[in-house]
Coordinates of C-alpha atoms and ligand atoms in Angstrom, one line a residue:
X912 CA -12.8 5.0 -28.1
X913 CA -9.9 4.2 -26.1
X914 CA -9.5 1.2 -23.6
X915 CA -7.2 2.1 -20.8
X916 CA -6.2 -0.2 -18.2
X917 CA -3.7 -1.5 -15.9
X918 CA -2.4 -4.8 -16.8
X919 CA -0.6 -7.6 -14.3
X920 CA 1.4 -9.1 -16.6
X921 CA 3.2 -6.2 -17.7
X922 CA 3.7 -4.9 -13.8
X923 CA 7.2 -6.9 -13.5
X924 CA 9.0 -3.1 -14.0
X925 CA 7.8 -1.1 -12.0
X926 CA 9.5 0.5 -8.9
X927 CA 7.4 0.1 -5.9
X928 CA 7.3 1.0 -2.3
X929 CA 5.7 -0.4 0.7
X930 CA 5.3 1.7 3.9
X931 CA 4.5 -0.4 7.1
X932 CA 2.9 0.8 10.5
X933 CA 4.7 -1.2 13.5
X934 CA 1.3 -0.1 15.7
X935 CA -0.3 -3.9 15.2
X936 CA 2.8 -5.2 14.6
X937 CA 1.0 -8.7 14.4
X938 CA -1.4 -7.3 12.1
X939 CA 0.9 -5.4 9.3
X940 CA 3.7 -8.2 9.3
X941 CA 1.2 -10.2 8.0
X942 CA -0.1 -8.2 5.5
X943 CA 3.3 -7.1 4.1
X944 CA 4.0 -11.0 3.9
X945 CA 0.7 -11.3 1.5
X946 CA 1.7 -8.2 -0.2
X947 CA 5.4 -9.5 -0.9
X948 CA 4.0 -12.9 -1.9
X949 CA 2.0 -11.2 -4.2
X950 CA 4.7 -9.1 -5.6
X951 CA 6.9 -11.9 -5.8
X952 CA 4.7 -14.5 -8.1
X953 CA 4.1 -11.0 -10.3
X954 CA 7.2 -10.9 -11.6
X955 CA 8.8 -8.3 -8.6
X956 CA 11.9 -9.2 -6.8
X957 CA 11.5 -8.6 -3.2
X958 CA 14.6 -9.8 -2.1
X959 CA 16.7 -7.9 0.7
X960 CA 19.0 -6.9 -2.5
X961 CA 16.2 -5.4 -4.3
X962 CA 16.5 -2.3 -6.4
X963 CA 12.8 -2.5 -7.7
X964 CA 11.6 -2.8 -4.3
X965 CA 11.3 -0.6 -0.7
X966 CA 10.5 -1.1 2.8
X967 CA 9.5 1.9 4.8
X968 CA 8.5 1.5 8.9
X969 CA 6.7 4.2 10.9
X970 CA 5.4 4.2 14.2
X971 CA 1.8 4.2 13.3
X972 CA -1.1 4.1 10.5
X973 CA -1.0 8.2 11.4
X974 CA 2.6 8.4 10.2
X975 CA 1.8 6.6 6.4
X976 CA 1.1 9.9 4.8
X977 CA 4.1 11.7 5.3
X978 CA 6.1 9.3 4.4
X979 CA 4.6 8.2 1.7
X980 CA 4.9 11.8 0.7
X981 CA 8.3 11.6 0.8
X982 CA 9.0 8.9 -1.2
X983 CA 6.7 10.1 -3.7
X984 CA 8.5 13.1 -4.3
X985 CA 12.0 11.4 -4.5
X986 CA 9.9 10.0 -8.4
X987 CA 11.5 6.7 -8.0
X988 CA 9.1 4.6 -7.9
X989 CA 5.4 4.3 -9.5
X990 CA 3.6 3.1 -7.1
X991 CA 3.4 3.4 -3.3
X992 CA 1.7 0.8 -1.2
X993 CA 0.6 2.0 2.4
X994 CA 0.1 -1.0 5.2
X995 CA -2.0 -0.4 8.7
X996 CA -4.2 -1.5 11.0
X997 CA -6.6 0.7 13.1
X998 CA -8.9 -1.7 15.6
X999 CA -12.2 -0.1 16.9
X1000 CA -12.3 -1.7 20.2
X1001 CA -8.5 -1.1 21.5
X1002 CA -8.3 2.7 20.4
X1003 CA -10.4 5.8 21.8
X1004 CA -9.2 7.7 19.1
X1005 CA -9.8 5.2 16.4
X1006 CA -11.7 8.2 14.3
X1007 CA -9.1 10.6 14.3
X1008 CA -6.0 8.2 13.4
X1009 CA -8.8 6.9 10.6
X1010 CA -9.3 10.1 9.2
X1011 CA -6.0 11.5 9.2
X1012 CA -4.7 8.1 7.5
X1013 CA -7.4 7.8 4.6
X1014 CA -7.9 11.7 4.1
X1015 CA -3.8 12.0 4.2
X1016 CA -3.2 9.6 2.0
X1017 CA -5.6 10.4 -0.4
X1018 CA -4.2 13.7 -0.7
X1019 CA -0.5 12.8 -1.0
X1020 CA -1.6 11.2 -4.1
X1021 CA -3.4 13.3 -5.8
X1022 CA -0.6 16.0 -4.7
X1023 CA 2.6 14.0 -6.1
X1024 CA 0.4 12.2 -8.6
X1025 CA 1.6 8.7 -7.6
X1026 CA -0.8 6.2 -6.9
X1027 CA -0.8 5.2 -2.9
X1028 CA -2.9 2.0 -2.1
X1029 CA -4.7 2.5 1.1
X1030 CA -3.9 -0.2 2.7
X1031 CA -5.2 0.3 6.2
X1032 CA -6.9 -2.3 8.1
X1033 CA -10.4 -0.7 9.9
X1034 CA -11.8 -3.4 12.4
X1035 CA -13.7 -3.6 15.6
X1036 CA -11.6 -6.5 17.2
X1037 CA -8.2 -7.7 16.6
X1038 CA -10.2 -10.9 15.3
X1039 CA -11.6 -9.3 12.6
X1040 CA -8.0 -7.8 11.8
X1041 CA -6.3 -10.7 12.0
X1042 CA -9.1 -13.0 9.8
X1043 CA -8.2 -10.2 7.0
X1044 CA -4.5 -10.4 7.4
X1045 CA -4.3 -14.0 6.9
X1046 CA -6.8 -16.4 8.9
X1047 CA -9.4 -16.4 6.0
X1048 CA -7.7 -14.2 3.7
X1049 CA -4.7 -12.2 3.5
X1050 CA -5.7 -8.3 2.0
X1051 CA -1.8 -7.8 1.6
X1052 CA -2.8 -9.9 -1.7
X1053 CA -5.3 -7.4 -2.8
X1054 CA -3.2 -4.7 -2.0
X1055 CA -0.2 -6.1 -4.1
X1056 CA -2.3 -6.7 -7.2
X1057 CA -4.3 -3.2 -7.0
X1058 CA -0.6 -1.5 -6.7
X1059 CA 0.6 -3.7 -10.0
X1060 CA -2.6 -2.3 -11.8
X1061 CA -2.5 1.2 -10.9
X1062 CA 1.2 1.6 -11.3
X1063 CA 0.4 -0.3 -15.0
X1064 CA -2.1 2.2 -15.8
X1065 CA -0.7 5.3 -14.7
X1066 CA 2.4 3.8 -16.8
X1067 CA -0.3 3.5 -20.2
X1068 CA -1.6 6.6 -19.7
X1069 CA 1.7 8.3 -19.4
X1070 CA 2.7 6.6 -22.7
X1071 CA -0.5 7.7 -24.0
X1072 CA 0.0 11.1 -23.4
X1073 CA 3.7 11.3 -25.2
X1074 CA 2.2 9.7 -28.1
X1075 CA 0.1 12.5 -28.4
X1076 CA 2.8 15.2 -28.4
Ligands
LIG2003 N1 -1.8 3.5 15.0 C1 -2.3 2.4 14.3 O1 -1.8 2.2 13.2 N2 -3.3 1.7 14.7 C2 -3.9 1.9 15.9 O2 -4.9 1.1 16.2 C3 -3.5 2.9 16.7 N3 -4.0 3.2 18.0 O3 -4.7 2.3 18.5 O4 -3.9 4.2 18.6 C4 -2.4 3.7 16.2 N4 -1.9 4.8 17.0 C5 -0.7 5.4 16.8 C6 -0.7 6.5 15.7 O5 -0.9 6.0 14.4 C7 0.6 7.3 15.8 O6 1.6 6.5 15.5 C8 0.8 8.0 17.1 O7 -0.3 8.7 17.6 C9 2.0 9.0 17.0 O8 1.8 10.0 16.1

């Protein structure tokens, strides 16, 4: 039997990119300071000078797919993290954008074959948004440390896989 996971401490190589909606501008900054935070104290340098590190804007949480689409397909980096926030109560068509977000990013994934964290916020108020982006807790965090483990594990299965040829 084999054991596979993602590991944290082994993460400090890998080649990652974030991709930020500006639509709840007050939202996202937040998370992507959690997220970099995270990064950071894993090893990551996030500095402006980066070369392990990307920062992608797009209008809105709508936009996320595409573009992480393509940066996936340019294969530089291992893991793609996506940052949104959708709120209930301030958008009529809170469903749609929703939808086309989750479903589009889910697919860009499994297309390119490089893990995109879904990062989206879903709320009903801006409250609840903002508690989750920092008041209570900061998801950016979360985000960070589930785009350290998949892009560890897709890494030891990779390696797997070579051994085996
Ligand atoms: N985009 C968001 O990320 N969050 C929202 O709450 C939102 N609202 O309220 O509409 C939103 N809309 C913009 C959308 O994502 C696209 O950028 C826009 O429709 C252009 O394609």
């Amino acid at each position: 039997m084999a054991k596979i996971e993602g590991s944290f401490t082994e993460a400090s190589g890998l080649q990652i990119a974030i991709v930020v909606a500006r639509f709840n501008d007050l939202v996202t900054s937040k998370l992507l300071s959690g997220c970099l935070d995270c990064l950071e104290r894993h090893g990551i340098e996030t500095s402006e000078n980066s070369k392990q590190l990307d920062i992608a804007w797009v209008p809105g949480s709508f936009e996320l797919p595409i573009v992480s689409q393509a940066l996936a397909r340019t294969a530089r980096y291992q893991v793609i993290i996506t940052l949104g926030a959708v709120i209930r109560g301030d958008t009529p068509h809170f469903d749609v954008v929703v939808a086309e977000s989750s479903k589009g990013i889910a697919s860009v994934s499994r297309e390119t074959g490089v893990p995109i964290i879904f990062g989206v916020l879903t709320t009903d108020t801006m409250q609840q948004a903002l508690e989750r982006a920092g008041i209570k807790n900061n998801l950016g965090w979360t985000y960070a440390l589930q785009a350290l483990e998949m892009g560890s594990l897709m890494g030891v299965i990779a390696s797997a896989s070579n051994q085996d040829k």
